[in-house]
């Protein structure tokens, strides 16, 4: 399969493909346990993305490339294990991803999240919102736990205050939006075509 390696694929496109692949893998692991044919197709999607990422290493920061590569390899390993696992009812209940801990203090109970599961889930899913159902808590709680455990870095402040000589304070807000891409329409069409050729199931 020709993936047009000479056409640079934007980093955001690779990030989106990685996040979508994580959703696909998690869905198949939950619903297709023991189905070697279906899980094998999902594994091919993983290997296709891995090949695409390896062809565009210059577009990806080294640390992020390592996370994506390790994440895809973990997906492949999980799919291999799931294809060999029986779909019989387990003898023991599954390990809870989170649990409520009552501290005796006023307010809601504390949500205790397994650090290893959270670390892996953040890398696969890419955001607290999509993990709320997995850990049975609010996205803000997931973000707080990830910051406490130093799994993620805090973002820049929303605004910065500057005090002038006369005592007045000016509040300058920082923009969180990325710069608009300068890719023209024909080049964008080529990039999208290569992504759809490699991952025909995305978007369906």
Short mmCIF file of C-alpha atoms in Angstrom, two decimals:
data_model
loop_
_atom_site.label_atom_id
_atom_site.label_comp_id
_atom_site.label_asym_id
_atom_site.label_seq_id
_atom_site.Cartn_x
_atom_site.Cartn_y
_atom_site.Cartn_z
CA UNK A 1 0.00 0.00 0.00
CA UNK A 2 1.41 3.37 -1.06
CA UNK A 3 1.06 5.97 1.71
CA UNK A 4 2.65 8.93 -0.14
CA UNK A 5 5.56 9.38 2.30
CA UNK A 6 6.87 12.39 0.35
CA UNK A 7 3.80 14.43 1.29
CA UNK A 8 4.27 15.77 4.83
CA UNK A 9 1.25 14.97 6.98
CA UNK A 10 0.46 17.61 9.63
CA UNK A 11 1.14 16.66 13.23
CA UNK A 12 -2.49 17.35 14.19
CA UNK A 13 -3.64 14.82 11.58
CA UNK A 14 -1.35 12.17 13.06
CA UNK A 15 -2.59 12.99 16.56
CA UNK A 16 -6.20 12.70 15.41
CA UNK A 17 -5.54 9.36 13.69
CA UNK A 18 -3.82 8.05 16.85
CA UNK A 19 -6.72 9.13 19.07
CA UNK A 20 -9.30 7.60 16.71
CA UNK A 21 -7.31 4.38 16.58
CA UNK A 22 -7.32 4.27 20.37
CA UNK A 23 -11.13 4.53 20.38
CA UNK A 24 -11.40 1.77 17.77
CA UNK A 25 -9.07 -0.56 19.67
CA UNK A 26 -10.82 0.02 23.01
CA UNK A 27 -14.21 -0.63 21.40
CA UNK A 28 -13.06 -3.89 19.79
CA UNK A 29 -11.37 -5.06 22.99
CA UNK A 30 -14.66 -4.58 24.84
CA UNK A 31 -17.01 -6.07 22.22
CA UNK A 32 -15.01 -8.51 20.07
CA UNK A 33 -13.14 -10.57 22.67
CA UNK A 34 -12.03 -13.86 21.12
CA UNK A 35 -13.02 -12.80 17.56
CA UNK A 36 -9.65 -13.29 15.86
CA UNK A 37 -10.87 -12.08 12.44
CA UNK A 38 -12.27 -8.77 13.70
CA UNK A 39 -9.36 -8.15 16.06
CA UNK A 40 -6.93 -9.02 13.27
CA UNK A 41 -8.47 -6.32 11.07
CA UNK A 42 -8.07 -3.82 13.90
CA UNK A 43 -4.46 -4.94 14.34
CA UNK A 44 -3.82 -4.19 10.65
CA UNK A 45 -5.16 -0.67 11.23
CA UNK A 46 -2.63 -0.30 14.06
CA UNK A 47 0.25 -1.50 11.90
CA UNK A 48 -0.83 0.82 9.08
CA UNK A 49 -0.72 3.83 11.39
CA UNK A 50 2.62 2.70 12.82
CA UNK A 51 4.04 2.52 9.29
CA UNK A 52 2.63 5.96 8.48
CA UNK A 53 4.11 7.45 11.67
CA UNK A 54 7.52 5.93 10.94
CA UNK A 55 7.45 7.54 7.49
CA UNK A 56 6.86 11.00 8.98
CA UNK A 57 9.15 11.01 12.01
CA UNK A 58 10.50 14.44 11.08
CA UNK A 59 7.07 15.96 11.68
CA UNK A 60 6.73 14.53 15.21
CA UNK A 61 8.59 15.70 18.35
CA UNK A 62 10.82 12.85 19.62
CA UNK A 63 9.02 12.46 22.96
CA UNK A 64 5.61 12.40 21.31
CA UNK A 65 6.83 9.94 18.67
CA UNK A 66 7.96 7.59 21.45
CA UNK A 67 4.55 7.81 23.14
CA UNK A 68 2.70 7.11 19.88
CA UNK A 69 4.98 4.23 18.92
CA UNK A 70 4.79 2.63 22.38
CA UNK A 71 1.03 3.17 22.46
CA UNK A 72 0.47 1.45 19.12
CA UNK A 73 2.68 -1.46 20.14
CA UNK A 74 0.63 -1.79 23.33
CA UNK A 75 -2.56 -1.79 21.25
CA UNK A 76 -1.17 -4.57 19.03
CA UNK A 77 -0.18 -6.63 22.08
CA UNK A 78 -3.62 -6.15 23.64
CA UNK A 79 -5.34 -7.20 20.41
CA UNK A 80 -3.16 -10.31 20.15
CA UNK A 81 -4.00 -11.28 23.72
CA UNK A 82 -7.71 -10.58 23.21
CA UNK A 83 -7.86 -12.74 20.08
CA UNK A 84 -6.62 -15.70 22.15
CA UNK A 85 -8.89 -15.03 25.12
CA UNK A 86 -12.14 -16.89 25.65
CA UNK A 87 -15.36 -14.91 25.87
CA UNK A 88 -16.56 -17.06 28.79
CA UNK A 89 -17.81 -15.35 31.93
CA UNK A 90 -14.81 -14.81 34.26
CA UNK A 91 -14.72 -16.43 37.69
CA UNK A 92 -13.92 -13.10 39.35
CA UNK A 93 -15.28 -9.60 38.71
CA UNK A 94 -13.02 -7.22 36.75
CA UNK A 95 -10.72 -4.85 38.60
CA UNK A 96 -12.41 -1.48 39.13
CA UNK A 97 -10.74 1.42 37.33
CA UNK A 98 -11.74 3.75 40.18
CA UNK A 99 -13.45 3.64 43.55
CA UNK A 100 -15.08 6.09 45.95
CA UNK A 101 -13.16 6.70 49.17
CA UNK A 102 -15.12 8.23 52.06
CA UNK A 103 -12.85 10.44 54.15
CA UNK A 104 -15.45 11.55 56.71
CA UNK A 105 -15.10 15.15 55.53
CA UNK A 106 -18.03 17.21 54.19
CA UNK A 107 -18.70 17.07 50.48
CA UNK A 108 -18.46 14.35 47.87
CA UNK A 109 -16.27 11.28 48.51
CA UNK A 110 -12.78 11.25 47.00
CA UNK A 111 -12.36 9.33 43.73
CA UNK A 112 -9.34 7.02 43.86
CA UNK A 113 -8.05 6.18 40.36
CA UNK A 114 -5.44 3.51 39.68
CA UNK A 115 -2.33 5.48 38.56
CA UNK A 116 -1.13 2.82 36.11
CA UNK A 117 -4.53 2.55 34.42
CA UNK A 118 -4.85 6.33 34.25
CA UNK A 119 -1.38 6.72 32.75
CA UNK A 120 -2.12 4.18 30.03
CA UNK A 121 -5.63 5.52 29.37
CA UNK A 122 -4.47 9.13 28.99
CA UNK A 123 -1.91 8.06 26.38
CA UNK A 124 -4.45 5.99 24.46
CA UNK A 125 -7.47 8.24 24.60
CA UNK A 126 -5.88 11.65 24.65
CA UNK A 127 -8.27 13.51 26.93
CA UNK A 128 -10.27 13.43 30.18
CA UNK A 129 -13.67 13.87 28.49
CA UNK A 130 -13.59 10.51 26.72
CA UNK A 131 -12.39 8.78 29.91
CA UNK A 132 -15.23 9.95 32.16
CA UNK A 133 -17.35 6.85 31.47
CA UNK A 134 -14.36 4.52 31.95
CA UNK A 135 -13.51 5.84 35.43
CA UNK A 136 -17.11 6.73 36.35
CA UNK A 137 -16.34 10.30 37.38
CA UNK A 138 -16.29 13.82 35.97
CA UNK A 139 -13.64 14.82 33.38
CA UNK A 140 -12.43 17.53 35.78
CA UNK A 141 -11.72 14.85 38.41
CA UNK A 142 -9.64 12.89 35.90
CA UNK A 143 -7.70 16.04 34.99
CA UNK A 144 -7.06 16.81 38.69
CA UNK A 145 -5.83 13.27 39.40
CA UNK A 146 -3.59 13.30 36.32
CA UNK A 147 -2.05 16.59 37.49
CA UNK A 148 -1.61 15.31 41.06
CA UNK A 149 0.15 12.19 39.79
CA UNK A 150 2.23 14.29 37.34
CA UNK A 151 0.97 12.24 34.41
CA UNK A 152 0.23 15.47 32.52
CA UNK A 153 1.73 18.94 32.75
CA UNK A 154 -0.40 21.94 33.73
CA UNK A 155 -1.36 24.18 30.84
CA UNK A 156 -0.38 27.86 30.54
CA UNK A 157 -2.48 30.40 32.49
CA UNK A 158 -5.59 31.70 30.74
CA UNK A 159 -4.49 35.29 31.35
CA UNK A 160 -1.55 37.29 32.72
CA UNK A 161 -1.93 40.50 34.75
CA UNK A 162 0.50 43.41 34.29
CA UNK A 163 0.63 46.26 36.79
CA UNK A 164 1.45 49.68 35.35
CA UNK A 165 3.39 52.43 37.10
CA UNK A 166 0.15 54.29 37.89
CA UNK A 167 -1.22 51.24 39.73
CA UNK A 168 -3.70 50.14 37.08
CA UNK A 169 -3.73 46.49 36.09
CA UNK A 170 -4.10 45.19 32.56
CA UNK A 171 -5.24 41.63 32.06
CA UNK A 172 -3.92 40.01 28.87
CA UNK A 173 -5.59 36.79 27.78
CA UNK A 174 -3.63 34.07 26.04
CA UNK A 175 -5.11 32.37 23.01
CA UNK A 176 -5.38 28.59 23.16
CA UNK A 177 -6.07 28.21 19.43
CA UNK A 178 -3.39 26.95 17.10
CA UNK A 179 -2.14 28.91 14.14
CA UNK A 180 -4.17 28.42 10.96
CA UNK A 181 -2.51 25.96 8.61
CA UNK A 182 -1.11 27.29 5.33
CA UNK A 183 -1.76 24.02 3.45
CA UNK A 184 -3.59 24.65 0.18
CA UNK A 185 -6.68 22.68 -0.88
CA UNK A 186 -4.99 20.29 -3.38
CA UNK A 187 -2.32 19.31 -0.83
CA UNK A 188 -4.98 18.86 1.85
CA UNK A 189 -6.94 16.59 -0.51
CA UNK A 190 -3.82 14.46 -1.03
CA UNK A 191 -3.23 14.17 2.72
CA UNK A 192 -6.84 13.18 3.42
CA UNK A 193 -6.79 10.67 0.57
CA UNK A 194 -3.66 8.99 1.97
CA UNK A 195 -5.21 8.81 5.44
CA UNK A 196 -8.46 7.32 4.10
CA UNK A 197 -6.52 4.84 1.99
CA UNK A 198 -4.58 3.65 5.03
CA UNK A 199 -7.53 3.73 7.46
CA UNK A 200 -10.80 3.18 5.55
CA UNK A 201 -12.74 2.53 8.78
CA UNK A 202 -12.07 5.98 10.28
CA UNK A 203 -15.14 8.16 10.41
CA UNK A 204 -17.60 5.25 10.07
#
